[in-house]
């Protein structure tokens, strides 16, 4: 975790992706004139005049309903701001400061981390009036900049040098350095799975209200904790129940708060009731955590009530493999929040899951694996022409995300992509973590894609 992070934020179409491409030096981001083309957060490692940091390109910040795509994009951006050491706030110098810039400037200000204001599209001195207008945002001196032509890079370098934290080389080696970053852990599950009891036991004090009636925790609570010298930020979330059964408004808010905690967490512990495990709703929750791309650990709570049943744990682990192929190899930990048993094993699994989730694999190792996997089981032919996978690389971690380049990849059957994902999981020891695969039909791995 030693590498600092910069998040590029701003309303749509101010030129965030060209800035990202300029910093990363490869065309990893899709660049288009239509606003809001970047739907997902993209990450890249930057070596810039002796500075080394990770840059996150966020989707256009939009004020909109969280259920919509724009709302989800905004969530991504908020998460990126939370994770960042510095925010690169981009405005369009030619358009000047628009009312739409204000709420997002407010969001960045509230986050309280250093901000570098970039007045983009100010090539050759055009748009300088708009750049000076940016003073009104109250985010400090704007840097007149052109991502397209590379103007203003010197000033940006100086500004970054002043605010980026110095990476601690020991931090990279020692994940458990006492002064290190907190690992963000959310505890989720059906109502009454025993989440609050478990957290109280972890903290060793009754910090949360507990009671037998389901749904007593109304909101998501964040608590700081330490386990074996490792800083942990714990989120207890309101029980997630089936939407059809949510009639009162407060409960609806509580569920969306639970989803938000999942988005801001790095590892999500899904707590199941060992007496009635793998209910349909449990599977839906795990599915949601996987689709949000978070590391997963399954906790079988109330194990003391079923511990006398021989072979049950083995049976439940087999159920897990069968029911949840998308997180194959996920840790399943028996525990009792009430009796305080199994907590140490649970936390070991959490730390391990975060390391797998954060894993980076070198391109040469991935391509050695790819040539072996494709020669052992070649991709099928489409209309007489064989699909060729030429090259693979890991584009980001958290969760591990791989890109494949070749021809006709859009015709690759689901069964084959499943074969590749399972192969990656096995070859590079990535148990239980979501794995993302992007298929890019292109001759050249760095062609825009």
Short mmCIF file of C-alpha atoms in Angstrom, two decimals:
data_model
loop_
_atom_site.label_atom_id
_atom_site.label_comp_id
_atom_site.label_asym_id
_atom_site.label_seq_id
_atom_site.Cartn_x
_atom_site.Cartn_y
_atom_site.Cartn_z
CA UNK A 1 0.00 0.00 0.00
CA UNK A 2 3.03 2.24 -0.20
CA UNK A 3 2.04 3.91 -3.48
CA UNK A 4 0.06 7.16 -3.07
CA UNK A 5 -3.09 7.69 -5.12
CA UNK A 6 -4.38 10.65 -7.15
CA UNK A 7 -8.02 10.75 -8.29
CA UNK A 8 -9.02 12.74 -11.38
CA UNK A 9 -12.49 14.21 -10.87
CA UNK A 10 -14.73 16.74 -12.58
CA UNK A 11 -18.01 17.00 -14.41
CA UNK A 12 -18.32 15.10 -17.72
CA UNK A 13 -16.35 16.11 -20.80
CA UNK A 14 -13.79 18.40 -19.16
CA UNK A 15 -10.96 16.15 -20.38
CA UNK A 16 -10.32 13.76 -17.50
CA UNK A 17 -9.47 10.77 -19.73
CA UNK A 18 -6.91 12.67 -21.89
CA UNK A 19 -5.25 13.81 -18.63
CA UNK A 20 -5.22 10.20 -17.40
CA UNK A 21 -3.71 9.02 -20.71
CA UNK A 22 -1.11 11.81 -20.59
CA UNK A 23 -0.02 10.75 -17.07
CA UNK A 24 -0.10 6.97 -17.61
CA UNK A 25 1.47 7.28 -21.06
CA UNK A 26 -0.69 4.59 -22.62
CA UNK A 27 -4.13 4.92 -24.13
CA UNK A 28 -5.90 2.84 -21.53
CA UNK A 29 -8.91 5.14 -21.24
CA UNK A 30 -11.52 5.39 -23.93
CA UNK A 31 -11.58 8.98 -25.16
CA UNK A 32 -14.67 10.32 -26.89
CA UNK A 33 -16.41 13.65 -27.37
CA UNK A 34 -19.66 12.42 -25.85
CA UNK A 35 -19.93 13.27 -22.15
CA UNK A 36 -19.83 10.39 -19.71
CA UNK A 37 -18.01 7.80 -21.83
CA UNK A 38 -15.92 6.65 -18.86
CA UNK A 39 -18.39 4.58 -16.88
CA UNK A 40 -16.05 2.85 -14.56
CA UNK A 41 -13.08 3.90 -12.52
CA UNK A 42 -9.83 3.21 -14.34
CA UNK A 43 -6.48 2.97 -12.62
CA UNK A 44 -2.93 3.24 -13.90
CA UNK A 45 0.55 3.52 -12.41
CA UNK A 46 2.42 6.74 -13.11
CA UNK A 47 6.14 7.45 -13.14
CA UNK A 48 6.35 11.20 -13.61
CA UNK A 49 9.71 12.95 -13.16
CA UNK A 50 10.74 10.87 -10.15
CA UNK A 51 7.21 10.78 -8.69
CA UNK A 52 5.53 7.39 -8.48
CA UNK A 53 1.82 7.19 -7.81
CA UNK A 54 -1.39 5.48 -8.88
CA UNK A 55 -3.93 7.56 -10.74
CA UNK A 56 -7.67 6.84 -10.79
CA UNK A 57 -9.75 8.20 -13.67
CA UNK A 58 -13.32 8.60 -12.45
CA UNK A 59 -16.52 8.81 -14.39
CA UNK A 60 -18.15 12.20 -14.84
CA UNK A 61 -19.54 13.48 -11.57
CA UNK A 62 -23.26 13.85 -11.92
CA UNK A 63 -25.97 14.81 -9.49
CA UNK A 64 -28.58 12.16 -9.98
CA UNK A 65 -30.54 9.37 -8.44
CA UNK A 66 -28.28 6.61 -7.06
CA UNK A 67 -30.29 3.95 -8.89
CA UNK A 68 -29.36 5.39 -12.27
CA UNK A 69 -26.12 4.82 -14.13
CA UNK A 70 -25.02 8.39 -13.42
CA UNK A 71 -25.74 7.84 -9.74
CA UNK A 72 -23.56 4.74 -9.75
CA UNK A 73 -20.85 6.72 -11.54
CA UNK A 74 -21.02 9.34 -8.83
CA UNK A 75 -20.67 6.61 -6.18
CA UNK A 76 -17.51 5.44 -7.95
CA UNK A 77 -16.18 8.98 -7.84
CA UNK A 78 -16.98 9.41 -4.16
CA UNK A 79 -15.20 6.13 -3.44
CA UNK A 80 -12.20 7.31 -5.48
CA UNK A 81 -12.06 10.61 -3.56
CA UNK A 82 -12.16 8.69 -0.28
CA UNK A 83 -9.28 6.47 -1.38
CA UNK A 84 -7.15 9.31 -2.79
CA UNK A 85 -4.20 11.14 -1.25
CA UNK A 86 -4.71 14.02 -3.67
CA UNK A 87 -7.58 15.06 -5.96
CA UNK A 88 -6.94 16.48 -9.44
CA UNK A 89 -10.06 18.58 -9.96
CA UNK A 90 -10.52 19.32 -13.67
CA UNK A 91 -12.58 22.14 -15.19
CA UNK A 92 -12.92 23.21 -18.82
CA UNK A 93 -11.08 26.56 -19.13
CA UNK A 94 -12.88 27.41 -22.36
CA UNK A 95 -16.31 26.96 -20.77
CA UNK A 96 -15.25 28.63 -17.52
CA UNK A 97 -16.81 27.68 -14.19
CA UNK A 98 -20.31 26.30 -14.73
CA UNK A 99 -22.98 25.88 -12.04
CA UNK A 100 -22.51 22.11 -12.48
CA UNK A 101 -18.92 22.41 -11.20
CA UNK A 102 -20.00 23.82 -7.81
CA UNK A 103 -21.57 20.80 -6.06
CA UNK A 104 -18.56 18.69 -6.96
CA UNK A 105 -16.12 21.29 -5.73
CA UNK A 106 -18.11 21.09 -2.49
CA UNK A 107 -17.78 17.28 -2.45
CA UNK A 108 -14.01 17.57 -2.89
CA UNK A 109 -13.73 20.27 -0.21
CA UNK A 110 -15.66 18.12 2.26
CA UNK A 111 -13.28 15.21 1.69
CA UNK A 112 -10.55 17.40 3.17
CA UNK A 113 -7.64 15.98 1.15
CA UNK A 114 -5.25 18.13 -0.93
CA UNK A 115 -6.67 19.39 -4.23
CA UNK A 116 -4.87 20.49 -7.40
CA UNK A 117 -7.15 22.55 -9.62
CA UNK A 118 -6.53 21.96 -13.34
CA UNK A 119 -8.03 24.38 -15.90
CA UNK A 120 -7.87 22.05 -18.92
CA UNK A 121 -8.18 22.99 -22.64
CA UNK A 122 -6.17 26.20 -22.09
CA UNK A 123 -3.78 25.49 -24.98
CA UNK A 124 -1.71 28.40 -26.23
CA UNK A 125 -3.20 30.75 -23.66
CA UNK A 126 -6.83 30.30 -24.82
CA UNK A 127 -9.30 30.05 -22.02
CA UNK A 128 -7.09 31.91 -19.55
CA UNK A 129 -10.10 33.98 -18.45
CA UNK A 130 -11.90 30.71 -17.63
CA UNK A 131 -8.84 29.50 -15.76
CA UNK A 132 -8.80 32.62 -13.58
CA UNK A 133 -12.54 32.22 -13.01
CA UNK A 134 -11.66 28.93 -11.33
CA UNK A 135 -10.38 30.92 -8.32
CA UNK A 136 -14.06 31.32 -7.38
CA UNK A 137 -14.26 27.60 -6.57
CA UNK A 138 -12.14 28.19 -3.48
CA UNK A 139 -9.83 25.29 -4.32
CA UNK A 140 -6.62 27.29 -4.65
CA UNK A 141 -4.63 28.43 -7.69
CA UNK A 142 -5.68 26.83 -10.98
CA UNK A 143 -3.02 25.42 -13.30
CA UNK A 144 -3.68 26.44 -16.94
CA UNK A 145 -3.28 23.11 -18.70
CA UNK A 146 -3.72 21.22 -21.96
CA UNK A 147 -3.94 17.45 -21.60
CA UNK A 148 -4.16 17.23 -25.39
CA UNK A 149 -0.87 19.07 -26.00
CA UNK A 150 0.95 18.44 -22.71
CA UNK A 151 1.10 22.12 -21.70
CA UNK A 152 1.28 22.81 -17.98
CA UNK A 153 2.96 19.50 -17.09
CA UNK A 154 5.84 21.29 -15.33
CA UNK A 155 3.45 23.18 -13.04
CA UNK A 156 1.47 20.00 -12.37
CA UNK A 157 4.68 18.17 -11.45
CA UNK A 158 5.62 20.92 -8.97
CA UNK A 159 2.14 20.88 -7.43
CA UNK A 160 2.14 17.08 -7.10
CA UNK A 161 5.62 17.12 -5.56
CA UNK A 162 4.29 19.46 -2.88
CA UNK A 163 1.27 17.35 -1.86
CA UNK A 164 1.92 13.66 -2.60
CA UNK A 165 2.87 11.73 0.53
CA UNK A 166 6.29 10.13 0.31
CA UNK A 167 5.73 6.39 -0.18
CA UNK A 168 7.15 4.41 2.70
CA UNK A 169 9.16 1.54 1.18
CA UNK A 170 8.69 -0.49 4.37
CA UNK A 171 4.94 -0.08 4.05
CA UNK A 172 5.06 -2.00 0.80
CA UNK A 173 6.78 -4.90 2.46
CA UNK A 174 4.98 -4.79 5.76
CA UNK A 175 1.25 -4.78 5.32
CA UNK A 176 0.84 -4.75 9.07
CA UNK A 177 2.94 -1.70 9.86
CA UNK A 178 1.27 -0.14 12.92
CA UNK A 179 1.27 3.31 11.29
CA UNK A 180 -0.13 1.95 8.01
CA UNK A 181 -3.41 2.59 6.27
CA UNK A 182 -6.63 1.20 7.73
CA UNK A 183 -8.07 -1.84 6.01
CA UNK A 184 -11.75 -1.10 5.34
CA UNK A 185 -13.97 -4.03 6.27
CA UNK A 186 -17.78 -4.17 6.01
CA UNK A 187 -19.84 -6.79 7.79
CA UNK A 188 -23.06 -7.56 5.95
CA UNK A 189 -25.74 -10.23 6.01
CA UNK A 190 -29.42 -10.93 6.36
CA UNK A 191 -31.17 -9.28 9.30
CA UNK A 192 -30.48 -11.12 12.55
CA UNK A 193 -27.42 -13.00 11.27
CA UNK A 194 -25.62 -11.62 14.36
CA UNK A 195 -23.54 -8.80 12.85
CA UNK A 196 -23.74 -6.39 15.79
CA UNK A 197 -23.02 -9.14 18.34
CA UNK A 198 -19.92 -10.11 16.33
CA UNK A 199 -18.65 -6.51 16.16
CA UNK A 200 -19.25 -5.97 19.87
CA UNK A 201 -17.20 -9.10 20.55
CA UNK A 202 -14.39 -7.87 18.26
CA UNK A 203 -14.28 -4.47 19.94
CA UNK A 204 -14.64 -6.00 23.37
CA UNK A 205 -17.36 -3.54 24.33
CA UNK A 206 -21.05 -3.01 23.66
CA UNK A 207 -20.64 -0.26 21.07
CA UNK A 208 -23.69 -1.33 19.07
CA UNK A 209 -27.29 -1.89 20.03
CA UNK A 210 -28.16 -5.59 19.96
CA UNK A 211 -31.50 -7.31 20.37
CA UNK A 212 -33.46 -10.31 19.17
CA UNK A 213 -35.73 -8.39 16.81
CA UNK A 214 -34.49 -8.40 13.21
CA UNK A 215 -33.43 -5.08 11.70
CA UNK A 216 -32.44 -3.26 14.89
CA UNK A 217 -29.35 -1.63 13.34
CA UNK A 218 -30.81 1.11 11.21
CA UNK A 219 -27.70 2.64 9.69
CA UNK A 220 -24.17 1.81 8.74
CA UNK A 221 -21.69 2.60 11.52
CA UNK A 222 -17.96 2.99 10.98
CA UNK A 223 -15.65 2.02 13.85
CA UNK A 224 -11.86 2.10 14.19
CA UNK A 225 -10.26 -1.02 15.54
CA UNK A 226 -6.89 -2.76 15.65
CA UNK A 227 -6.14 -6.44 15.15
CA UNK A 228 -2.58 -7.65 15.78
CA UNK A 229 -1.24 -4.13 15.21
CA UNK A 230 -3.14 -3.78 11.94
CA UNK A 231 -5.54 -0.83 11.69
CA UNK A 232 -9.05 -1.85 10.68
CA UNK A 233 -12.03 0.38 9.87
CA UNK A 234 -15.15 -1.71 10.54
CA UNK A 235 -18.53 -1.02 8.99
CA UNK A 236 -21.57 -2.59 10.58
CA UNK A 237 -24.49 -2.33 8.18
CA UNK A 238 -28.20 -2.60 8.53
CA UNK A 239 -29.44 -6.07 7.65
CA UNK A 240 -30.07 -6.41 3.96
CA UNK A 241 -33.51 -7.88 3.43
CA UNK A 242 -35.37 -8.67 0.25
CA UNK A 243 -36.62 -5.52 -1.46
CA UNK A 244 -40.20 -6.77 -1.62
CA UNK A 245 -40.31 -6.75 2.15
CA UNK A 246 -39.03 -3.22 2.54
CA UNK A 247 -42.05 -1.05 2.89
CA UNK A 248 -41.06 1.74 5.19
CA UNK A 249 -38.85 4.48 3.84
CA UNK A 250 -36.31 4.35 6.67
CA UNK A 251 -35.62 0.69 5.94
CA UNK A 252 -35.08 1.49 2.24
CA UNK A 253 -32.51 4.08 3.24
CA UNK A 254 -30.82 1.57 5.55
CA UNK A 255 -30.45 -0.95 2.71
CA UNK A 256 -28.96 1.63 0.35
CA UNK A 257 -26.58 2.58 3.20
CA UNK A 258 -25.58 -1.08 3.40
CA UNK A 259 -24.76 -1.03 -0.31
CA UNK A 260 -22.73 2.13 0.19
CA UNK A 261 -20.71 0.45 2.97
CA UNK A 262 -20.01 -2.42 0.55
CA UNK A 263 -18.75 0.08 -2.03
CA UNK A 264 -16.42 1.81 0.40
CA UNK A 265 -15.10 -1.45 1.89
CA UNK A 266 -12.15 -3.41 0.58
CA UNK A 267 -13.10 -6.72 2.20
CA UNK A 268 -16.73 -7.66 2.87
CA UNK A 269 -17.51 -10.30 5.48
CA UNK A 270 -20.85 -11.86 4.56
CA UNK A 271 -22.26 -13.30 7.75
CA UNK A 272 -24.51 -16.34 7.39
CA UNK A 273 -26.55 -17.98 10.12
CA UNK A 274 -24.99 -21.47 10.33
CA UNK A 275 -28.35 -22.95 11.37
CA UNK A 276 -29.95 -21.78 8.06
CA UNK A 277 -27.03 -21.04 5.68
CA UNK A 278 -27.13 -20.26 1.95
CA UNK A 279 -30.67 -18.94 1.82
CA UNK A 280 -31.55 -17.37 -1.51
CA UNK A 281 -31.01 -13.94 0.02
CA UNK A 282 -27.50 -14.84 1.24
CA UNK A 283 -26.57 -15.78 -2.34
CA UNK A 284 -28.01 -12.49 -3.61
CA UNK A 285 -25.91 -10.51 -1.09
CA UNK A 286 -22.72 -12.38 -2.07
CA UNK A 287 -23.58 -11.78 -5.72
CA UNK A 288 -23.93 -8.05 -5.03
CA UNK A 289 -20.56 -7.93 -3.24
CA UNK A 290 -18.92 -9.75 -6.17
CA UNK A 291 -20.53 -7.44 -8.74
CA UNK A 292 -19.20 -4.45 -6.77
CA UNK A 293 -15.75 -6.07 -7.11
CA UNK A 294 -14.98 -6.42 -3.40
CA UNK A 295 -12.97 -9.17 -1.70
CA UNK A 296 -15.30 -11.62 0.06
CA UNK A 297 -15.03 -13.74 3.21
CA UNK A 298 -17.95 -15.89 4.39
CA UNK A 299 -18.49 -16.13 8.14
CA UNK A 300 -20.69 -18.98 9.42
CA UNK A 301 -22.02 -17.38 12.60
CA UNK A 302 -23.78 -19.21 15.48
CA UNK A 303 -21.51 -22.21 14.75
CA UNK A 304 -21.71 -23.23 18.43
CA UNK A 305 -25.33 -24.26 17.74
CA UNK A 306 -24.38 -26.78 15.01
CA UNK A 307 -20.79 -27.72 15.99
CA UNK A 308 -21.94 -31.20 17.07
CA UNK A 309 -22.87 -32.18 13.49
CA UNK A 310 -19.92 -34.13 12.02
CA UNK A 311 -18.95 -33.34 8.43
CA UNK A 312 -21.20 -30.26 8.30
CA UNK A 313 -18.37 -27.80 7.60
CA UNK A 314 -17.06 -29.92 4.71
CA UNK A 315 -20.60 -30.15 3.33
CA UNK A 316 -21.15 -26.38 3.57
CA UNK A 317 -17.81 -25.67 1.84
CA UNK A 318 -18.87 -27.98 -1.00
CA UNK A 319 -22.24 -26.15 -1.18
CA UNK A 320 -20.32 -22.89 -1.41
CA UNK A 321 -18.23 -24.11 -4.38
CA UNK A 322 -21.38 -25.32 -6.15
CA UNK A 323 -23.58 -22.29 -5.43
CA UNK A 324 -20.96 -19.54 -5.80
CA UNK A 325 -18.65 -20.37 -8.74
CA UNK A 326 -17.97 -16.62 -9.26
CA UNK A 327 -15.98 -16.51 -5.96
CA UNK A 328 -14.51 -20.00 -6.18
CA UNK A 329 -12.13 -20.74 -3.29
CA UNK A 330 -13.67 -18.09 -0.99
CA UNK A 331 -12.74 -18.57 2.69
CA UNK A 332 -15.59 -20.06 4.75
CA UNK A 333 -14.92 -19.50 8.47
CA UNK A 334 -17.02 -21.03 11.27
CA UNK A 335 -17.41 -18.66 14.23
CA UNK A 336 -19.59 -17.57 17.12
CA UNK A 337 -19.99 -13.86 17.79
CA UNK A 338 -21.76 -14.64 21.05
CA UNK A 339 -19.10 -17.02 22.38
CA UNK A 340 -16.25 -15.10 20.76
CA UNK A 341 -14.91 -18.15 18.92
CA UNK A 342 -13.24 -18.14 15.49
CA UNK A 343 -12.63 -14.35 15.39
CA UNK A 344 -8.89 -14.72 14.91
CA UNK A 345 -9.37 -17.13 11.99
CA UNK A 346 -11.93 -14.73 10.50
CA UNK A 347 -9.50 -11.79 10.64
CA UNK A 348 -6.67 -13.89 9.17
CA UNK A 349 -8.99 -14.73 6.28
CA UNK A 350 -9.91 -11.02 5.89
CA UNK A 351 -6.26 -9.89 5.68
CA UNK A 352 -5.46 -12.74 3.27
CA UNK A 353 -8.46 -11.86 1.08
CA UNK A 354 -7.32 -8.21 0.91
CA UNK A 355 -3.84 -9.32 -0.24
CA UNK A 356 -5.31 -11.52 -3.00
CA UNK A 357 -7.64 -8.68 -4.05
CA UNK A 358 -4.67 -6.30 -4.30
CA UNK A 359 -2.38 -8.72 -6.15
CA UNK A 360 -0.51 -7.65 -9.30
CA UNK A 361 0.93 -10.18 -11.72
CA UNK A 362 3.62 -9.41 -14.27
CA UNK A 363 2.64 -9.36 -17.95
CA UNK A 364 5.29 -11.92 -18.87
CA UNK A 365 3.91 -14.46 -16.36
CA UNK A 366 0.36 -13.87 -17.62
CA UNK A 367 1.42 -14.43 -21.24
CA UNK A 368 3.35 -17.61 -20.38
CA UNK A 369 0.17 -18.88 -18.73
CA UNK A 370 -1.97 -17.74 -21.70
CA UNK A 371 0.05 -19.58 -24.34
CA UNK A 372 -0.09 -22.76 -22.25
CA UNK A 373 -3.85 -22.40 -21.57
CA UNK A 374 -4.69 -21.74 -25.24
CA UNK A 375 -2.52 -24.58 -26.56
CA UNK A 376 -4.05 -27.00 -24.02
CA UNK A 377 -7.58 -25.90 -24.96
CA UNK A 378 -7.60 -23.68 -28.08
CA UNK A 379 -10.40 -21.12 -28.53
CA UNK A 380 -13.10 -22.33 -30.95
CA UNK A 381 -13.41 -21.26 -34.57
CA UNK A 382 -16.10 -18.84 -35.72
CA UNK A 383 -17.36 -19.25 -39.32
CA UNK A 384 -14.27 -21.31 -40.10
CA UNK A 385 -11.84 -18.73 -38.71
CA UNK A 386 -10.10 -19.49 -35.42
CA UNK A 387 -10.36 -16.92 -32.62
CA UNK A 388 -6.85 -15.80 -31.68
CA UNK A 389 -5.89 -14.43 -28.27
CA UNK A 390 -2.56 -12.71 -28.82
CA UNK A 391 -1.74 -10.97 -25.61
CA UNK A 392 -2.96 -10.49 -22.04
CA UNK A 393 -2.09 -8.06 -19.27
CA UNK A 394 -3.39 -7.06 -15.87
CA UNK A 395 -4.84 -3.56 -16.21
CA UNK A 396 -5.56 -3.08 -12.52
CA UNK A 397 -5.95 -4.75 -9.18
CA UNK A 398 -8.63 -4.39 -6.49
CA UNK A 399 -10.10 -6.67 -7.86
CA UNK A 400 -7.68 -8.27 -10.34
CA UNK A 401 -8.73 -7.11 -13.81
CA UNK A 402 -7.18 -8.64 -16.94
CA UNK A 403 -7.43 -7.49 -20.55
CA UNK A 404 -7.14 -9.91 -23.47
CA UNK A 405 -6.26 -8.69 -26.97
CA UNK A 406 -6.81 -10.61 -30.15
CA UNK A 407 -9.19 -11.06 -33.08
CA UNK A 408 -12.93 -11.84 -32.93
CA UNK A 409 -12.87 -11.89 -29.14
CA UNK A 410 -16.46 -10.66 -29.05
CA UNK A 411 -17.40 -14.10 -30.42
CA UNK A 412 -15.63 -15.95 -27.57
CA UNK A 413 -18.22 -18.20 -25.88
CA UNK A 414 -19.02 -17.73 -22.17
CA UNK A 415 -17.75 -21.23 -21.42
CA UNK A 416 -14.30 -20.29 -22.76
CA UNK A 417 -14.05 -17.04 -20.78
CA UNK A 418 -15.06 -19.09 -17.72
CA UNK A 419 -12.23 -21.52 -18.51
CA UNK A 420 -9.78 -18.59 -18.68
CA UNK A 421 -11.00 -17.01 -15.43
CA UNK A 422 -10.74 -20.36 -13.60
CA UNK A 423 -7.27 -20.83 -15.09
CA UNK A 424 -6.12 -17.39 -13.91
CA UNK A 425 -7.57 -18.08 -10.46
CA UNK A 426 -5.68 -21.35 -10.17
CA UNK A 427 -2.38 -20.36 -11.81
CA UNK A 428 -1.92 -17.14 -9.83
CA UNK A 429 -3.57 -18.19 -6.55
CA UNK A 430 -6.53 -15.82 -6.61
CA UNK A 431 -9.08 -17.72 -4.48
CA UNK A 432 -12.40 -16.11 -3.59
CA UNK A 433 -11.76 -12.74 -5.22
CA UNK A 434 -13.85 -11.36 -8.08
CA UNK A 435 -11.92 -11.50 -11.36
CA UNK A 436 -12.66 -9.12 -14.21
CA UNK A 437 -11.88 -9.90 -17.84
CA UNK A 438 -12.02 -7.35 -20.69
CA UNK A 439 -11.90 -8.62 -24.25
CA UNK A 440 -10.42 -6.18 -26.74
CA UNK A 441 -10.34 -6.96 -30.44
CA UNK A 442 -7.22 -5.20 -31.63
CA UNK A 443 -3.90 -6.00 -33.27
CA UNK A 444 -2.04 -3.71 -30.94
CA UNK A 445 -2.44 -4.02 -27.15
CA UNK A 446 -2.18 -0.25 -26.75
CA UNK A 447 -4.54 0.63 -29.54
CA UNK A 448 -7.34 2.69 -28.09
CA UNK A 449 -9.49 0.22 -26.22
#
